[in-house]
Structures are given as C-alpha cells and as structure tokens.
Short mmCIF file of C-alpha atoms and ligand atoms in Angstrom, two decimals:
data_model
loop_
_atom_site.label_atom_id
_atom_site.label_comp_id
_atom_site.label_asym_id
_atom_site.label_seq_id
_atom_site.Cartn_x
_atom_site.Cartn_y
_atom_site.Cartn_z
CA UNK A 1 85.65 -58.78 -49.68
CA UNK A 2 89.38 -60.26 -49.56
CA UNK A 3 91.39 -60.04 -46.78
CA UNK A 4 94.54 -61.00 -48.09
CA UNK A 5 95.80 -58.75 -50.89
CA UNK A 6 98.35 -61.59 -51.98
CA UNK A 7 95.27 -63.46 -54.08
CA UNK A 8 95.27 -60.07 -55.94
CA UNK A 9 97.23 -61.32 -59.39
CA UNK A 10 96.51 -60.10 -63.18
CA UNK A 11 97.89 -61.50 -66.26
CA UNK A 12 98.62 -58.33 -68.31
CA UNK A 13 97.37 -59.01 -72.21
CA UNK A 14 95.81 -55.91 -74.04
CA UNK A 15 99.18 -54.76 -76.24
CA UNK A 16 102.91 -54.54 -76.47
CA UNK A 17 105.02 -51.73 -77.16
CA UNK A 18 108.17 -52.49 -78.84
CA UNK A 19 111.43 -50.90 -80.81
CA UNK A 20 109.56 -50.44 -83.83
CA UNK A 21 106.16 -49.18 -82.63
CA UNK A 22 107.21 -46.82 -80.23
CA UNK A 23 107.04 -43.59 -81.59
CA UNK A 24 110.75 -41.35 -82.00
CA UNK A 25 108.64 -38.22 -80.17
CA UNK A 26 107.45 -38.62 -77.03
CA UNK A 27 104.55 -36.37 -77.11
CA UNK A 28 103.43 -37.66 -80.12
CA UNK A 29 103.41 -41.28 -78.17
CA UNK A 30 101.45 -40.03 -75.30
CA UNK A 31 99.14 -38.69 -77.82
CA UNK A 32 98.50 -42.36 -79.53
CA UNK A 33 98.24 -43.65 -76.15
CA UNK A 34 95.93 -41.21 -74.41
CA UNK A 35 93.70 -41.33 -77.92
CA UNK A 36 93.91 -45.38 -77.23
CA UNK A 37 92.69 -45.22 -73.60
CA UNK A 38 89.95 -42.70 -74.12
CA UNK A 39 88.96 -44.92 -77.78
CA UNK A 40 88.96 -48.21 -75.42
CA UNK A 41 86.53 -46.57 -72.49
CA UNK A 42 85.96 -47.74 -69.06
CA UNK A 43 88.31 -44.98 -67.56
CA UNK A 44 85.75 -42.37 -65.84
CA UNK A 45 88.53 -39.91 -66.15
CA UNK A 46 91.00 -40.41 -68.19
CA UNK A 47 92.93 -37.10 -67.59
CA UNK A 48 93.67 -37.75 -63.84
CA UNK A 49 97.07 -37.49 -62.76
CA UNK A 50 99.22 -38.13 -60.13
CA UNK A 51 101.29 -35.39 -59.43
CA UNK A 52 104.42 -35.89 -57.09
CA UNK A 53 106.12 -33.02 -55.45
CA UNK A 54 108.82 -32.62 -53.25
CA UNK A 55 107.40 -30.65 -50.49
CA UNK A 56 109.10 -27.96 -48.41
CA UNK A 57 109.16 -30.27 -45.43
CA UNK A 58 111.55 -32.65 -47.52
CA UNK A 59 108.74 -35.13 -47.89
CA UNK A 60 107.33 -36.22 -51.67
CA UNK A 61 103.88 -35.74 -51.91
CA UNK A 62 101.44 -37.22 -54.74
CA UNK A 63 97.94 -36.59 -55.31
CA UNK A 64 95.61 -36.72 -58.39
CA UNK A 65 95.04 -33.48 -60.13
CA UNK A 66 93.35 -32.82 -63.85
CA UNK A 67 95.33 -32.89 -66.61
CA UNK A 68 93.82 -29.93 -69.03
CA UNK A 69 95.93 -29.50 -71.96
CA UNK A 70 98.74 -31.24 -73.47
CA UNK A 71 101.21 -29.69 -76.56
CA UNK A 72 104.57 -29.52 -77.40
CA UNK A 73 105.79 -27.42 -74.38
CA UNK A 74 104.32 -29.86 -71.76
CA UNK A 75 101.19 -30.80 -69.47
CA UNK A 76 99.25 -28.47 -67.64
CA UNK A 77 96.96 -28.49 -64.46
CA UNK A 78 95.26 -26.07 -62.69
CA UNK A 79 95.38 -25.08 -58.98
CA UNK A 80 95.87 -22.65 -56.32
CA UNK A 81 99.00 -21.40 -56.26
CA UNK A 82 99.13 -21.32 -52.08
CA UNK A 83 98.20 -24.57 -51.95
CA UNK A 84 100.50 -27.40 -50.49
CA UNK A 85 101.30 -28.47 -53.71
CA UNK A 86 102.51 -24.83 -54.98
CA UNK A 87 104.28 -24.08 -52.13
CA UNK A 88 105.82 -26.86 -53.24
CA UNK A 89 106.75 -25.78 -56.49
CA UNK A 90 108.09 -22.79 -55.51
CA UNK A 91 110.60 -24.21 -53.71
CA UNK A 92 111.51 -27.12 -55.60
CA UNK A 93 110.17 -27.19 -58.87
CA UNK A 94 110.64 -30.32 -59.74
CA UNK A 95 108.00 -32.49 -60.01
CA UNK A 96 106.62 -36.02 -61.35
CA UNK A 97 102.87 -36.60 -63.29
CA UNK A 98 102.11 -40.25 -63.14
CA UNK A 99 99.04 -41.99 -64.97
CA UNK A 100 97.50 -45.22 -64.46
CA UNK A 101 95.18 -46.75 -67.22
CA UNK A 102 93.80 -49.91 -66.11
CA UNK A 103 91.21 -50.51 -69.09
CA UNK A 104 94.73 -51.08 -71.33
CA UNK A 105 97.01 -51.83 -68.56
CA UNK A 106 99.36 -48.92 -69.19
CA UNK A 107 101.53 -46.70 -67.23
CA UNK A 108 103.05 -42.94 -68.35
CA UNK A 109 105.96 -41.57 -65.80
CA UNK A 110 106.81 -38.00 -66.93
CA UNK A 111 109.24 -36.36 -65.19
CA UNK A 112 109.78 -32.32 -65.50
CA UNK A 113 110.02 -29.21 -63.98
CA UNK A 114 106.59 -26.74 -63.65
CA UNK A 115 106.29 -23.14 -64.06
CA UNK A 116 103.05 -20.62 -63.37
CA UNK A 117 101.04 -20.61 -66.76
CA UNK A 118 100.70 -16.88 -68.49
CA UNK A 119 97.92 -14.83 -66.41
CA UNK A 120 95.88 -14.77 -69.71
CA UNK A 121 95.82 -18.69 -69.88
CA UNK A 122 94.72 -19.01 -66.45
CA UNK A 123 92.25 -16.40 -66.93
CA UNK A 124 90.74 -18.01 -70.07
CA UNK A 125 90.59 -21.53 -68.66
CA UNK A 126 89.04 -20.13 -65.52
CA UNK A 127 86.90 -18.08 -67.80
CA UNK A 128 85.37 -21.93 -69.20
CA UNK A 129 84.67 -23.49 -65.95
CA UNK A 130 81.36 -23.64 -64.72
CA UNK A 131 80.11 -20.98 -62.11
CA UNK A 132 79.96 -23.26 -59.67
CA UNK A 133 83.67 -24.44 -59.85
CA UNK A 134 85.00 -20.96 -60.44
CA UNK A 135 82.66 -19.76 -56.91
CA UNK A 136 83.94 -22.76 -55.38
CA UNK A 137 87.94 -21.85 -56.10
CA UNK A 138 86.89 -18.22 -54.92
CA UNK A 139 85.77 -20.08 -51.05
CA UNK A 140 88.35 -22.48 -51.29
CA UNK A 141 92.08 -21.49 -49.48
CA UNK A 142 92.86 -24.93 -50.44
CA UNK A 143 95.11 -26.41 -47.95
CA UNK A 144 94.78 -24.66 -44.93
CA UNK A 145 93.10 -25.46 -42.06
CA UNK A 146 89.30 -24.79 -41.63
CA UNK A 147 86.85 -25.34 -38.62
CA UNK A 148 84.19 -27.11 -40.14
CA UNK A 149 82.42 -27.24 -43.20
CA UNK A 150 79.80 -24.91 -42.94
CA UNK A 151 82.44 -22.27 -43.43
CA UNK A 152 82.66 -23.34 -47.09
CA UNK A 153 78.76 -23.69 -47.46
CA UNK A 154 78.28 -20.45 -45.85
CA UNK A 155 80.95 -18.45 -47.89
CA UNK A 156 79.65 -20.10 -51.14
CA UNK A 157 76.31 -18.71 -50.39
CA UNK A 158 77.13 -15.22 -49.74
CA UNK A 159 79.23 -15.19 -53.10
CA UNK A 160 76.39 -16.48 -55.07
CA UNK A 161 74.24 -13.99 -54.30
CA UNK A 162 77.05 -11.24 -54.71
CA UNK A 163 77.92 -12.44 -58.08
CA UNK A 164 74.17 -13.25 -59.45
CA UNK A 165 74.22 -12.27 -63.07
CA UNK A 166 77.84 -11.28 -62.61
CA UNK A 167 81.25 -12.56 -64.39
CA UNK A 168 83.38 -14.46 -61.22
CA UNK A 169 86.65 -12.92 -61.34
CA UNK A 170 89.77 -15.35 -61.06
CA UNK A 171 91.26 -15.18 -57.62
CA UNK A 172 94.83 -14.25 -57.46
CA UNK A 173 96.37 -17.13 -56.18
CA UNK A 174 94.76 -19.47 -58.75
CA UNK A 175 95.84 -20.73 -61.89
CA UNK A 176 97.99 -23.19 -64.42
CA UNK A 177 101.16 -24.80 -64.19
CA UNK A 178 102.76 -26.19 -67.30
CA UNK A 179 104.90 -28.90 -66.37
CA UNK A 180 107.80 -29.41 -69.17
CA UNK A 181 109.50 -32.82 -69.21
CA UNK A 182 112.80 -33.74 -68.85
CA UNK A 183 111.56 -37.76 -68.97
CA UNK A 184 108.97 -39.87 -70.10
CA UNK A 185 108.36 -43.57 -69.34
CA UNK A 186 105.81 -45.44 -71.14
CA UNK A 187 104.80 -48.63 -69.46
CA UNK A 188 102.90 -51.66 -70.87
CA UNK A 189 101.61 -54.45 -68.94
CA UNK A 190 102.64 -57.64 -70.59
CA UNK A 191 102.21 -61.36 -69.39
CA UNK A 192 104.45 -63.02 -66.39
CA UNK A 193 105.38 -59.67 -65.66
CA UNK A 194 107.84 -59.36 -68.21
CA UNK A 195 106.05 -55.86 -69.22
CA UNK A 196 107.38 -53.73 -71.69
CA UNK A 197 109.00 -50.33 -70.51
CA UNK A 198 110.59 -47.61 -72.76
CA UNK A 199 112.25 -44.57 -71.11
CA UNK A 200 112.71 -40.99 -73.41
CA UNK A 201 115.73 -38.84 -71.85
CA UNK A 202 116.65 -35.55 -73.30
CA UNK A 203 120.77 -35.71 -74.30
CA UNK A 204 120.89 -31.99 -76.04
CA UNK A 205 118.47 -31.63 -77.91
CA UNK A 206 117.22 -35.13 -78.71
CA UNK A 207 115.33 -37.74 -76.65
CA UNK A 208 117.36 -41.09 -76.71
CA UNK A 209 114.75 -43.78 -76.04
CA UNK A 210 116.22 -46.86 -74.26
CA UNK A 211 114.17 -49.81 -73.35
CA UNK A 212 114.10 -50.53 -69.50
CA UNK A 213 113.73 -54.02 -67.48
CA UNK A 214 110.72 -54.55 -65.90
C1 FMN B 301 90.17 -36.57 -59.24
C2 FMN B 301 90.37 -35.85 -58.72
C3 FMN B 301 90.90 -34.73 -59.37
C4 FMN B 301 91.36 -33.31 -59.19
N1 FMN B 301 92.12 -32.28 -59.64
C5 FMN B 301 92.42 -31.31 -59.20
C6 FMN B 301 92.98 -30.35 -59.80
O1 FMN B 301 92.67 -30.32 -61.12
N2 FMN B 301 93.66 -29.40 -59.33
C7 FMN B 301 93.51 -29.34 -57.77
O2 FMN B 301 94.05 -28.46 -57.43
N3 FMN B 301 93.26 -30.19 -57.17
C8 FMN B 301 92.81 -31.77 -57.64
N4 FMN B 301 92.17 -32.53 -57.24
C9 FMN B 301 92.30 -31.96 -55.63
C10 FMN B 301 93.63 -32.73 -55.08
O3 FMN B 301 94.22 -34.18 -55.07
C11 FMN B 301 94.48 -32.34 -53.67
O4 FMN B 301 93.34 -32.69 -52.90
C12 FMN B 301 94.43 -30.51 -54.13
O5 FMN B 301 94.56 -30.02 -54.74
C13 FMN B 301 94.91 -30.13 -52.46
O6 FMN B 301 96.34 -30.64 -52.61
P1 FMN B 301 97.49 -29.91 -51.98
O7 FMN B 301 97.15 -29.89 -50.24
O8 FMN B 301 98.81 -31.31 -51.75
O9 FMN B 301 97.95 -28.79 -52.40
C14 FMN B 301 91.65 -33.59 -57.36
C15 FMN B 301 90.93 -35.16 -56.68
C16 FMN B 301 90.84 -35.89 -57.53
C17 FMN B 301 90.38 -37.35 -56.53
#
C-alpha cells in the first residue's frame, strides 16, 4: 500500500505506432488495436469505455459503458434514454469515448455525435440479453433517486413472477446510441514519456492523419 503516489511510475515499452504502420482508415486502425488488446489478454472488459457527455448543468461527466458493436458507421452502446447521460445527449449530442487498455499501454479517444439507434436495433440487442439483465432494465429508472435497495429487489421479484415463462418487452426508454466519429486519437505508450499519438480528423470526406506531441 503506497501513500505517496509520486512513486507510481511506469516505463511504457509494449509497442509503437508510426507513419508507416498507421492505417489510413481509423476504423481499421481501431479494429486492429481492439484485436491486439483482446489477443494480448489480461483485460477483463476490453469493451469498457468511458463515455463523456456535456450535462444539462454545463458540466462534463464521464462514466463507463460497454461497447456492444462497432462498424463503418461508428460505435454502439445501450442504456436508458432517460438517464442523466440520455438527457445530456438529447441537449448536446457531442460526446467522447475513451478507451484505456493497460495490458498493451494504449489509449483511444473518439469524439463524435451520438444518435439513438433504430427501434429494431434496440429490440434485437435487448432480446439477446440474459433475462436477468432484461428485468433489471425494466426495474431501474436509471439515474433517478430511490429511497433504498429494497425497492429494486422487490420490483425485480414481482417482475420475475409476472414474466415467468414469458418474453420480457424492451422498456420504451431503453435502447442504443450510435456514436458517429469526427475525430480519433490513437495513443501508444513509449519509453521516457515520448509516446506515439496519431490523430485522425475529418476534412471534407477524407481523414487527415497527424502526429501529435506527447
Ligand atoms: C464496467 C461497467 C460497465 C457499464 N456498462 C453500462 C452500459 O453498458 N450501459 C449503461 O447504461 N450503464 C453502464 N454502466 C453504468 C454507468 O457507468 C452509469 O453508472 C450509468 O449508466 C448511469 O450513468 P448516468 O447517470 O450518468 O446516465 C457500466 C458501469 C461499469 C463500471
């Protein structure tokens, strides 16, 4: 146990990213890195990502969500549309996704705009979840104040009985968001704090790739 956090130091040495190896397509670069992280092992939830939003109170807020899909359109996660993040996105749809993968010393930061996914996408994903998670989504009016834990447990019990042997319907206020990127940054830890950073930003219909100082 350390009290002096100054002594936490690490010399990054797992890899590099350079002008020759960086992919012209940021989605492909993400795919390669995501595979590398999974293959390297040692990270429990490689798809855990910090989603930052700008709140209706003007403050930014980050919280972890699970990335459930990515494709050439962008990055998908699922949540309650009436949660704090849902309300924030309704007002300010500009968001940021940040991944940190300590096993191979990489960070990816994606700025983009969030939009709700189609009802059929949300329904399909909801239907694929274990029944316990489906009922949990029904029970939890995410981000509202509740008096105690019992209200959740009691509601869950009641719903378990209600939906015994039946399909659980997706709550209306629950579904997916697609984050369409406008900027990516790939960060690879390197020795002596001289890390590799490459940023992709949209110019017209093209991605411009630039190296940033660490
Ligand atoms: C590892 C991990 C995964 C999570 N995955 C999700 C998720 O996919 N969707 C979600 O709504 N909340 C998820 N949460 C909970 C959120 O971090 C957050 O507490 C919740 O969404 C309410 O956030 P809000 O009040 O800012 O809207 C996860 C938390 C952790 C630590």
